[in-house]
Each structure stands twice: as C-alpha cells, then as structure tokens.
Amino acid sequence: MSDLEDLLGPGAFGYFAGGAGDEITLRDNTAAWSRYRLAPRVLVDVTERDLGTTLLGRHRTHPIAVAPMAYQRHAHTGGERALAEAARAAEALFVLSSQTTTSLPEVADALGESDRWFQLYVFKDRQVSLDLVVQARESGYEALVLTVDFPVGGWRERDRRTGFHVTYPLALNPSGTALTTRQLHDMHDPSLTWDDIGEFAAAAGMPVILKGILRPDDAERAVDAGAAGIIVSNHGGRQLDTTAAAVDALVPIVDAVGGGLDLLVDGGITRGWDVAKALALGADAVLVGRHVLWGLARGGAEGAEAVLRQLVAEFDTTLALLGCPRAADLDASYVLR
Ligand SMILES: Cc1cc2nc3c(=O)[nH]c(=O)nc-3n(C[C@H](O)[C@H](O)[C@H](O)COP(=O)(O)O)c2cc1C
C-alpha cells in the first residue's frame, strides 16, 4: 500500500489515481513524454528568461495550469479552496471542475484576482449545467471549458472494486447523499453533440474551450464551431483505455489547426521538461492533474503550491539549458521526433 493510499483510503485513492480498463493509456501518458528527446542549443545568453505565454489574448506568467478535478475534498479537507489558494500563490491558471465540492463563489474568493476558468459537464438535467454557467459568469470565471469526452463514464475497475462513494454535496447532488461514481456518471448527458455547443456558448457569454479532443478532424470542427481553444486530452487515461497518449495526439492536431485557436494539452505531465516539450511541439499551455492533486493530498494548499512552484522552476531551468530563454520561442527544433 502506498503512503497516499494509507492517507486517503483505498476508495478515494483508487478514484484519484486510477484510469480506465487496464490503465494502458494512464501509464502511456507519462511514458510518452519521456520518449521525446530534447535538443538543446548551446552558447546562447540565457541570463534573462521569460516563461510567459498568451491564452485567450492575455499574457500569463507561465504556461502551467491546474486541471479540473472532481471531488477535491475527498483528497484533502481544504478541497478546491486550498488548491485555488495554491494556484494563486504560484500564479497558475486554475480550472474549477463542475463536480466541485466547494461553491463557485467560495473558490473565486480564494482566487482573488487570479486567473480562473470553469469546466462544465453537460448533465441529463441540463438546467443544472446551465445554472452552473450562470454562477461561473457571476463569479468572474473567464472562460468555459466544456468537457466533451465524457458521454458516459469510462470503465473504471478500481471504483467497481472499492465501491467508492462521494459524500460531499455537489451541484448535481446538493443533499450530499452518498453516491457511487457510476451513479454520478450516469447523470451525464450522452446525447450531447456539436449542435449543442452554441447553446452553452451563448449561455456562458464567455469564450468556450473544448476539452478532450484527440483527433485532428474534431480539432478542425472545434475551429469551425467557434471554440476559442481546445484541450488535447484523454482525460488522464480515465475514459477510453488504449487511446493515444496526450503528446502523441498533440502532434497531428498541431499540424491540422496549429495557430487557429489556443491549444492546451494534459495527461501525464510531471516535470518542467515535459512542459517545454508540449510548447515546443505547438501547445500554448499545459494542464496538470494528479501531480498537483498529490501535493494537495499530502500538504493542503502548501503542498500543492510546492508542487506547482517546483514545476515552474524546472521549466525555467529547462529553458536555460535548452538555450531558449523565451518560452514563446520554443519550437519543434528543440525536440527530436
Ligand atoms: C481525480 C480526477 C478527477 C477529474 N475530474 C475531472 C472533471 O471533473 N472534469 C474534467 O474535465 N476532467 C477531470 N479530470 C481530468 C483532468 O482534468 C485531466 O484531464 C487529467 O487529470 C490530466 O492527466 P494527469 O492527471 O495525468 O495530469 C479528472 C482527473 C482526475 C485525476
């Protein structure tokens, strides 16, 4: 049993750590970043470094964002509030999950002026989703991240084995009656299509980013649908097992739509040099999930902040050692393919 399993118990640990099926994609997400090798340029003055990136037309201090993750109070009593505080301290964009165990205004309060996006699942009871969009707008969330890779829950055997129950109130289940993840996943709307995107974009009145794109033709459709960005993601290996690792999916998507909209990627990112590879291959930013969540589980806001700060510091060191002092100048020449 790992220390984290001891800390969280088998149910919550399995939910957070686990993936779908045989967890092939879960493992491959991390392994794939290591398969790409870096090609440093020497004798470049790297005294001054600029980690900044631009997202939705706004400058961000660095390209590392916190991925939306459900039920964070099952990881630490501080939950989403603590993770938001960590993001704020580390100047990381925070993406709040619609399966939050803390209210949208409370998280916004923890974030102060710091950057925040809101992630939305479309539930069979669409009014629950639309109400969340209104709350997000009223609480100063800047963009709507519509997750499109979750018509039904992935085949997650750890949850089946442990019978993990979510026991905190959610927008979807305000009373907080204990529900299994399968019961919660059954509330997702499997009928969502491209035709529905406009309804949510209109209700949001803010830029829409589609999360969970893995194919170049879907990326092109996202451009046509007016999305401001896409997140290339296999949901951390939690939905369909044996889909492509995040970085492997990124490359053909960049070839198809690079420059046409903001491109983010997530899955298996644990090191600053992974971040550099993502940007070199054409992403504008990355999201980090479990790696930050483990910091939260171990040490609350401080633990998560330490993880984020280390990632930023590793990214900074990587830029220096790559001979590329400006993150914005990273390009494919820095990666052997
Ligand atoms: C415990 C957990 C809960 C998640 N909940 C959500 C969610 O509510 N909404 C969503 O769009 N993605 C969710 N994701 C997926 C993440 O946003 C992200 O795509 C993934 O975690 C990235 O992979 P990584 O954990 O290897 O960094 C969740 C991931 C984890 C690990």
Short mmCIF file of C-alpha atoms and ligand atoms in Angstrom, two decimals:
data_model
loop_
_atom_site.label_atom_id
_atom_site.label_comp_id
_atom_site.label_asym_id
_atom_site.label_seq_id
_atom_site.Cartn_x
_atom_site.Cartn_y
_atom_site.Cartn_z
CA MET A 1 0.00 0.00 0.00
CA SER A 2 1.43 3.40 -0.94
CA ASP A 3 1.57 6.23 1.58
CA LEU A 4 -1.13 8.02 -0.41
CA GLU A 5 -3.39 5.00 -0.23
CA ASP A 6 -2.83 4.98 3.53
CA LEU A 7 -3.66 8.66 3.70
CA LEU A 8 -6.78 8.66 1.53
CA GLY A 9 -8.08 5.14 1.98
CA PRO A 10 -8.48 2.69 -0.90
CA GLY A 11 -11.72 4.21 -2.27
CA ALA A 12 -10.61 7.81 -2.72
CA PHE A 13 -7.07 6.78 -3.64
CA GLY A 14 -8.34 4.42 -6.33
CA TYR A 15 -10.65 7.10 -7.69
CA PHE A 16 -7.90 9.73 -7.91
CA ALA A 17 -5.04 7.52 -9.06
CA GLY A 18 -6.92 5.17 -11.32
CA GLY A 19 -7.61 5.01 -15.01
CA ALA A 20 -9.88 3.09 -17.34
CA GLY A 21 -9.55 -0.59 -18.21
CA ASP A 22 -6.05 -1.96 -17.92
CA GLU A 23 -4.70 1.57 -17.39
CA ILE A 24 -2.56 1.34 -20.53
CA THR A 25 -3.23 4.95 -21.55
CA LEU A 26 -2.77 6.09 -17.96
CA ARG A 27 0.77 4.69 -17.94
CA ASP A 28 1.48 5.68 -21.53
CA ASN A 29 0.63 9.34 -20.85
CA THR A 30 3.69 9.65 -18.61
CA ALA A 31 5.92 7.31 -20.58
CA ALA A 32 5.23 9.13 -23.85
CA TRP A 33 6.67 12.44 -22.60
CA SER A 34 9.92 10.57 -21.91
CA ARG A 35 10.01 9.11 -25.41
CA TYR A 36 10.51 12.58 -26.88
CA ARG A 37 14.11 13.74 -26.56
CA LEU A 38 15.25 17.32 -26.24
CA ALA A 39 17.83 19.01 -28.47
CA PRO A 40 19.50 21.90 -26.58
CA ARG A 41 21.14 24.82 -28.37
CA VAL A 42 24.43 25.97 -26.82
CA LEU A 43 26.18 29.31 -26.40
CA VAL A 44 23.00 31.33 -26.08
CA ASP A 45 22.76 34.11 -23.49
CA VAL A 46 20.12 32.81 -21.10
CA THR A 47 20.69 35.29 -18.27
CA GLU A 48 17.17 36.70 -18.60
CA ARG A 49 14.32 34.26 -19.05
CA ASP A 50 10.66 34.76 -19.88
CA LEU A 51 8.32 31.87 -19.08
CA GLY A 52 5.23 33.74 -20.26
CA THR A 53 2.56 32.58 -22.67
CA THR A 54 -0.60 34.08 -24.13
CA LEU A 55 -4.01 32.47 -23.65
CA LEU A 56 -7.30 33.97 -24.82
CA GLY A 57 -5.30 37.02 -25.81
CA ARG A 58 -3.99 37.61 -22.29
CA HIS A 59 -0.45 37.30 -21.07
CA ARG A 60 0.11 34.61 -18.40
CA THR A 61 3.24 34.43 -16.24
CA HIS A 62 3.89 30.82 -17.19
CA PRO A 63 2.10 28.07 -19.13
CA ILE A 64 1.24 25.71 -16.27
CA ALA A 65 -2.43 25.43 -15.28
CA VAL A 66 -4.25 23.29 -12.74
CA ALA A 67 -6.55 20.75 -14.45
CA PRO A 68 -10.19 20.49 -13.39
CA MET A 69 -10.59 17.60 -10.97
CA ALA A 70 -13.72 16.43 -9.23
CA TYR A 71 -14.44 15.90 -5.52
CA GLN A 72 -11.29 17.54 -4.14
CA ARG A 73 -12.47 17.44 -0.53
CA HIS A 74 -12.01 13.69 -0.73
CA ALA A 75 -8.28 14.42 -1.30
CA HIS A 76 -7.93 17.00 1.49
CA THR A 77 -10.39 18.76 3.78
CA GLY A 78 -9.28 22.09 2.27
CA GLY A 79 -10.53 20.82 -1.11
CA GLU A 80 -10.92 23.20 -4.05
CA ARG A 81 -10.37 26.23 -1.84
CA ALA A 82 -6.90 25.02 -0.85
CA LEU A 83 -5.98 24.12 -4.42
CA ALA A 84 -7.19 27.52 -5.61
CA GLU A 85 -5.01 29.22 -2.99
CA ALA A 86 -2.03 27.19 -4.21
CA ALA A 87 -2.71 28.18 -7.82
CA ARG A 88 -2.99 31.82 -6.86
CA ALA A 89 0.31 31.73 -4.95
CA ALA A 90 2.08 30.03 -7.85
CA GLU A 91 0.40 32.30 -10.44
CA ALA A 92 -1.12 29.28 -12.16
CA LEU A 93 -4.42 29.40 -14.02
CA PHE A 94 -6.98 27.42 -12.01
CA VAL A 95 -9.66 25.39 -13.76
CA LEU A 96 -12.53 24.51 -11.45
CA SER A 97 -14.46 21.28 -12.06
CA SER A 98 -18.25 21.33 -12.30
CA GLN A 99 -18.08 18.39 -9.86
CA THR A 100 -16.68 20.75 -7.26
CA THR A 101 -17.25 20.08 -3.57
CA THR A 102 -16.86 23.82 -2.87
CA SER A 103 -19.14 26.55 -4.22
CA LEU A 104 -18.08 28.63 -7.23
CA PRO A 105 -18.11 31.95 -5.34
CA GLU A 106 -16.06 30.46 -2.48
CA VAL A 107 -13.41 29.27 -4.89
CA ALA A 108 -13.49 32.62 -6.67
CA ASP A 109 -12.95 34.29 -3.30
CA ALA A 110 -9.88 32.12 -2.63
CA LEU A 111 -8.53 33.08 -6.05
CA GLY A 112 -8.85 36.85 -5.60
CA GLU A 113 -7.80 38.45 -8.89
CA SER A 114 -6.04 35.30 -10.05
CA ASP A 115 -6.95 33.62 -13.36
CA ARG A 116 -9.80 31.13 -13.33
CA TRP A 117 -11.72 29.08 -15.89
CA PHE A 118 -14.77 26.94 -15.21
CA GLN A 119 -15.10 23.39 -16.52
CA LEU A 120 -18.57 22.16 -17.40
CA TYR A 121 -20.06 18.72 -17.82
CA VAL A 122 -23.40 18.65 -19.52
CA PHE A 123 -25.78 16.62 -17.38
CA LYS A 124 -29.06 14.99 -18.42
CA ASP A 125 -30.66 17.66 -16.28
CA ARG A 126 -29.34 20.44 -18.47
CA GLN A 127 -30.69 23.06 -16.12
CA VAL A 128 -28.08 22.05 -13.53
CA SER A 129 -25.38 22.70 -16.12
CA LEU A 130 -26.92 25.98 -17.27
CA ASP A 131 -27.25 27.18 -13.66
CA LEU A 132 -23.56 26.44 -13.15
CA VAL A 133 -22.71 28.52 -16.22
CA VAL A 134 -24.62 31.47 -14.78
CA GLN A 135 -22.82 31.09 -11.45
CA ALA A 136 -19.48 30.93 -13.25
CA ARG A 137 -20.20 34.14 -15.10
CA GLU A 138 -21.31 35.89 -11.93
CA SER A 139 -18.19 34.72 -10.06
CA GLY A 140 -15.78 36.16 -12.61
CA TYR A 141 -14.70 32.98 -14.38
CA GLU A 142 -13.06 33.98 -17.63
CA ALA A 143 -13.79 31.00 -19.87
CA LEU A 144 -15.96 27.93 -20.08
CA VAL A 145 -14.14 24.64 -20.53
CA LEU A 146 -16.69 22.25 -21.97
CA THR A 147 -15.59 18.66 -21.47
CA VAL A 148 -16.61 16.62 -24.50
CA ASP A 149 -15.02 13.22 -23.81
CA PHE A 150 -17.50 12.08 -21.15
CA PRO A 151 -20.81 10.98 -22.72
CA VAL A 152 -20.64 8.05 -20.32
CA GLY A 153 -18.22 7.13 -17.57
CA GLY A 154 -15.10 5.20 -18.50
CA TRP A 155 -14.73 1.56 -17.46
CA ARG A 156 -13.02 2.12 -14.12
CA GLU A 157 -12.37 -1.13 -12.35
CA ARG A 158 -10.81 0.34 -9.24
CA ASP A 159 -14.06 2.16 -8.41
CA ARG A 160 -16.02 -1.01 -9.11
CA ARG A 161 -13.79 -2.91 -6.70
CA THR A 162 -13.72 -0.37 -3.87
CA GLY A 163 -17.30 0.90 -4.23
CA PHE A 164 -16.04 4.47 -3.64
CA HIS A 165 -18.84 6.86 -2.66
CA VAL A 166 -18.85 10.64 -3.00
CA THR A 167 -20.23 12.01 0.25
CA TYR A 168 -19.94 15.79 -0.22
CA PRO A 169 -22.73 17.95 -1.68
CA LEU A 170 -22.38 18.79 -5.39
CA ALA A 171 -24.43 20.93 -7.77
CA LEU A 172 -25.64 17.63 -9.20
CA ASN A 173 -26.46 16.22 -5.78
CA PRO A 174 -26.99 19.12 -3.38
CA SER A 175 -28.11 16.92 -0.49
CA GLY A 176 -24.77 15.11 -0.46
CA THR A 177 -26.36 11.66 -0.21
CA ALA A 178 -23.60 9.10 -0.75
CA LEU A 179 -23.39 8.19 -4.44
CA THR A 180 -21.01 5.90 -6.30
CA THR A 181 -19.07 7.36 -9.22
CA ARG A 182 -21.14 5.16 -11.54
CA GLN A 183 -24.35 6.72 -10.24
CA LEU A 184 -22.85 10.17 -10.77
CA HIS A 185 -21.54 9.32 -14.24
CA ASP A 186 -24.97 8.05 -15.24
CA MET A 187 -26.21 11.62 -14.84
CA HIS A 188 -24.02 12.84 -17.75
CA ASP A 189 -25.91 13.56 -20.96
CA PRO A 190 -24.82 11.07 -23.63
CA SER A 191 -26.85 12.89 -26.30
CA LEU A 192 -24.57 15.96 -26.42
CA THR A 193 -23.43 16.83 -29.97
CA TRP A 194 -21.76 19.64 -31.88
CA ASP A 195 -25.22 21.19 -32.35
CA ASP A 196 -25.43 21.85 -28.60
CA ILE A 197 -22.16 23.73 -28.27
CA GLY A 198 -23.76 27.01 -29.37
CA GLU A 199 -26.39 26.85 -26.60
CA PHE A 200 -23.74 26.65 -23.92
CA ALA A 201 -21.54 29.25 -25.58
CA ALA A 202 -24.49 31.64 -25.71
CA ALA A 203 -25.45 30.97 -22.08
CA ALA A 204 -21.86 31.42 -20.99
CA GLY A 205 -21.21 34.71 -22.75
CA MET A 206 -17.54 33.88 -22.46
CA PRO A 207 -15.01 32.06 -24.62
CA VAL A 208 -15.55 28.31 -24.88
CA ILE A 209 -12.71 25.81 -24.81
CA LEU A 210 -13.40 22.17 -25.73
CA LYS A 211 -11.62 19.65 -23.52
CA GLY A 212 -10.99 16.09 -24.55
CA ILE A 213 -10.14 16.37 -28.26
CA LEU A 214 -7.88 13.63 -29.66
CA ARG A 215 -8.44 13.75 -33.44
CA PRO A 216 -7.35 16.37 -35.98
CA ASP A 217 -10.79 16.33 -37.66
CA ASP A 218 -12.50 17.08 -34.34
CA ALA A 219 -9.98 19.87 -33.76
CA GLU A 220 -10.92 21.34 -37.15
CA ARG A 221 -14.59 21.09 -36.20
CA ALA A 222 -13.85 22.91 -32.97
CA VAL A 223 -12.38 25.78 -35.01
CA ASP A 224 -15.49 25.81 -37.24
CA ALA A 225 -17.73 25.75 -34.15
CA GLY A 226 -16.06 28.94 -32.92
CA ALA A 227 -14.20 27.43 -29.96
CA ALA A 228 -11.55 29.76 -28.57
CA GLY A 229 -9.36 26.81 -27.71
CA ILE A 230 -9.10 23.09 -27.30
CA ILE A 231 -7.51 20.88 -24.70
CA VAL A 232 -5.90 17.83 -26.24
CA SER A 233 -6.62 15.27 -23.56
CA ASN A 234 -7.54 11.65 -22.94
CA HIS A 235 -8.88 12.63 -19.52
CA GLY A 236 -5.79 11.36 -17.76
CA GLY A 237 -6.38 7.85 -19.13
CA ARG A 238 -9.69 7.66 -17.25
CA GLN A 239 -12.14 7.34 -20.13
CA LEU A 240 -11.26 5.03 -23.04
CA ASP A 241 -8.27 2.82 -22.45
CA THR A 242 -5.71 2.45 -25.28
CA THR A 243 -6.39 5.89 -26.75
CA ALA A 244 -3.24 7.76 -27.79
CA ALA A 245 -1.02 9.31 -25.17
CA ALA A 246 -1.59 13.04 -24.85
CA VAL A 247 1.66 14.09 -26.52
CA ASP A 248 1.20 11.62 -29.39
CA ALA A 249 -2.28 13.04 -30.04
CA LEU A 250 -0.99 16.61 -29.85
CA VAL A 251 1.38 16.42 -32.82
CA PRO A 252 -1.15 15.68 -35.62
CA ILE A 253 -3.61 18.16 -34.09
CA VAL A 254 -0.99 20.92 -34.20
CA ASP A 255 -0.37 20.04 -37.85
CA ALA A 256 -4.12 20.38 -38.54
CA VAL A 257 -5.07 23.52 -36.58
CA GLY A 258 -1.91 25.00 -35.05
CA GLY A 259 -2.30 28.76 -34.70
CA GLY A 260 -6.04 28.60 -35.46
CA LEU A 261 -7.04 28.65 -31.79
CA ASP A 262 -5.45 28.24 -28.36
CA LEU A 263 -4.04 24.76 -27.85
CA LEU A 264 -3.60 23.17 -24.46
CA VAL A 265 -2.63 19.63 -23.59
CA ASP A 266 -2.82 17.47 -20.49
CA GLY A 267 -2.05 13.94 -19.33
CA GLY A 268 0.99 12.60 -17.53
CA ILE A 269 2.81 15.91 -17.11
CA THR A 270 5.00 15.79 -14.01
CA ARG A 271 8.16 17.69 -14.98
CA GLY A 272 9.18 21.09 -16.28
CA TRP A 273 10.84 19.46 -19.28
CA ASP A 274 7.50 17.84 -20.19
CA VAL A 275 6.05 21.35 -20.26
CA ALA A 276 8.87 22.53 -22.55
CA LYS A 277 8.21 19.61 -24.93
CA ALA A 278 4.49 20.44 -25.04
CA LEU A 279 5.23 24.04 -26.01
CA ALA A 280 7.96 23.07 -28.46
CA LEU A 281 5.50 20.75 -30.19
CA GLY A 282 2.94 23.54 -30.55
CA ALA A 283 0.87 23.80 -27.36
CA ASP A 284 0.33 27.21 -25.76
CA ALA A 285 -0.07 25.82 -22.24
CA VAL A 286 -0.46 22.61 -20.25
CA LEU A 287 -2.75 21.41 -17.51
CA VAL A 288 -1.53 19.29 -14.66
CA GLY A 289 -3.83 16.95 -12.79
CA ARG A 290 -2.79 14.24 -10.37
CA HIS A 291 0.74 15.53 -9.83
CA VAL A 292 -0.71 18.66 -8.19
CA LEU A 293 -3.50 16.71 -6.52
CA TRP A 294 -0.97 14.58 -4.65
CA GLY A 295 0.58 17.78 -3.32
CA LEU A 296 -2.88 18.81 -2.09
CA ALA A 297 -3.48 15.40 -0.51
CA ARG A 298 -0.16 15.42 1.31
CA GLY A 299 0.09 19.04 2.37
CA GLY A 300 -3.08 21.02 1.58
CA ALA A 301 -2.58 24.41 -0.06
CA GLU A 302 1.11 24.46 0.86
CA GLY A 303 1.71 21.01 -0.57
CA ALA A 304 0.04 21.85 -3.87
CA GLU A 305 1.84 25.18 -4.07
CA ALA A 306 5.20 23.46 -3.56
CA VAL A 307 4.46 21.10 -6.45
CA LEU A 308 3.45 23.96 -8.74
CA ARG A 309 6.45 26.06 -7.79
CA GLN A 310 8.80 23.18 -8.47
CA LEU A 311 7.22 22.61 -11.89
CA VAL A 312 7.68 26.28 -12.75
CA ALA A 313 11.29 26.21 -11.52
CA GLU A 314 12.01 23.07 -13.55
CA PHE A 315 10.52 24.73 -16.62
CA ASP A 316 12.72 27.78 -16.03
CA THR A 317 15.83 25.60 -15.73
CA THR A 318 14.81 23.74 -18.88
CA LEU A 319 14.57 26.98 -20.88
CA ALA A 320 18.07 27.94 -19.75
CA LEU A 321 19.56 24.55 -20.56
CA LEU A 322 17.77 24.39 -23.91
CA GLY A 323 19.31 27.71 -24.92
CA CYS A 324 15.81 29.12 -25.42
CA PRO A 325 15.33 31.90 -22.87
CA ARG A 326 11.82 32.82 -24.05
CA ALA A 327 9.10 30.20 -23.73
CA ALA A 328 7.36 31.82 -26.68
CA ASP A 329 10.35 30.90 -28.89
CA LEU A 330 10.15 27.17 -28.21
CA ASP A 331 9.62 25.33 -31.47
CA ALA A 332 9.88 21.84 -32.92
CA SER A 333 13.63 22.22 -33.45
CA TYR A 334 14.08 21.62 -29.70
CA VAL A 335 12.52 18.16 -29.86
CA LEU A 336 13.78 15.10 -31.73
CA ARG A 337 10.82 13.33 -33.34
C1 LIG B 1 -9.35 12.60 -9.85
C2 LIG B 1 -9.61 13.25 -11.15
C3 LIG B 1 -10.81 13.89 -11.37
C4 LIG B 1 -11.03 14.51 -12.59
N1 LIG B 1 -12.19 15.22 -12.76
C5 LIG B 1 -12.39 15.89 -13.91
C6 LIG B 1 -13.51 16.73 -14.05
O1 LIG B 1 -14.32 16.88 -13.15
N2 LIG B 1 -13.67 17.37 -15.24
C7 LIG B 1 -12.78 17.23 -16.29
O2 LIG B 1 -12.97 17.82 -17.34
N3 LIG B 1 -11.68 16.47 -16.14
C8 LIG B 1 -11.46 15.81 -14.99
N4 LIG B 1 -10.33 15.07 -14.83
C9 LIG B 1 -9.33 15.03 -15.91
C10 LIG B 1 -8.30 16.15 -15.73
O3 LIG B 1 -8.87 17.41 -15.95
C11 LIG B 1 -7.09 15.99 -16.67
O4 LIG B 1 -7.57 15.85 -18.00
C12 LIG B 1 -6.21 14.81 -16.32
O5 LIG B 1 -6.17 14.60 -14.93
C13 LIG B 1 -4.78 15.07 -16.81
O6 LIG B 1 -3.96 13.97 -16.54
P1 LIG B 1 -2.94 13.90 -15.29
O7 LIG B 1 -3.75 13.63 -14.07
O8 LIG B 1 -2.08 12.75 -15.69
O9 LIG B 1 -2.19 15.20 -15.21
C14 LIG B 1 -10.07 14.44 -13.62
C15 LIG B 1 -8.86 13.79 -13.38
C16 LIG B 1 -8.62 13.21 -12.17
C17 LIG B 1 -7.29 12.56 -11.94
#
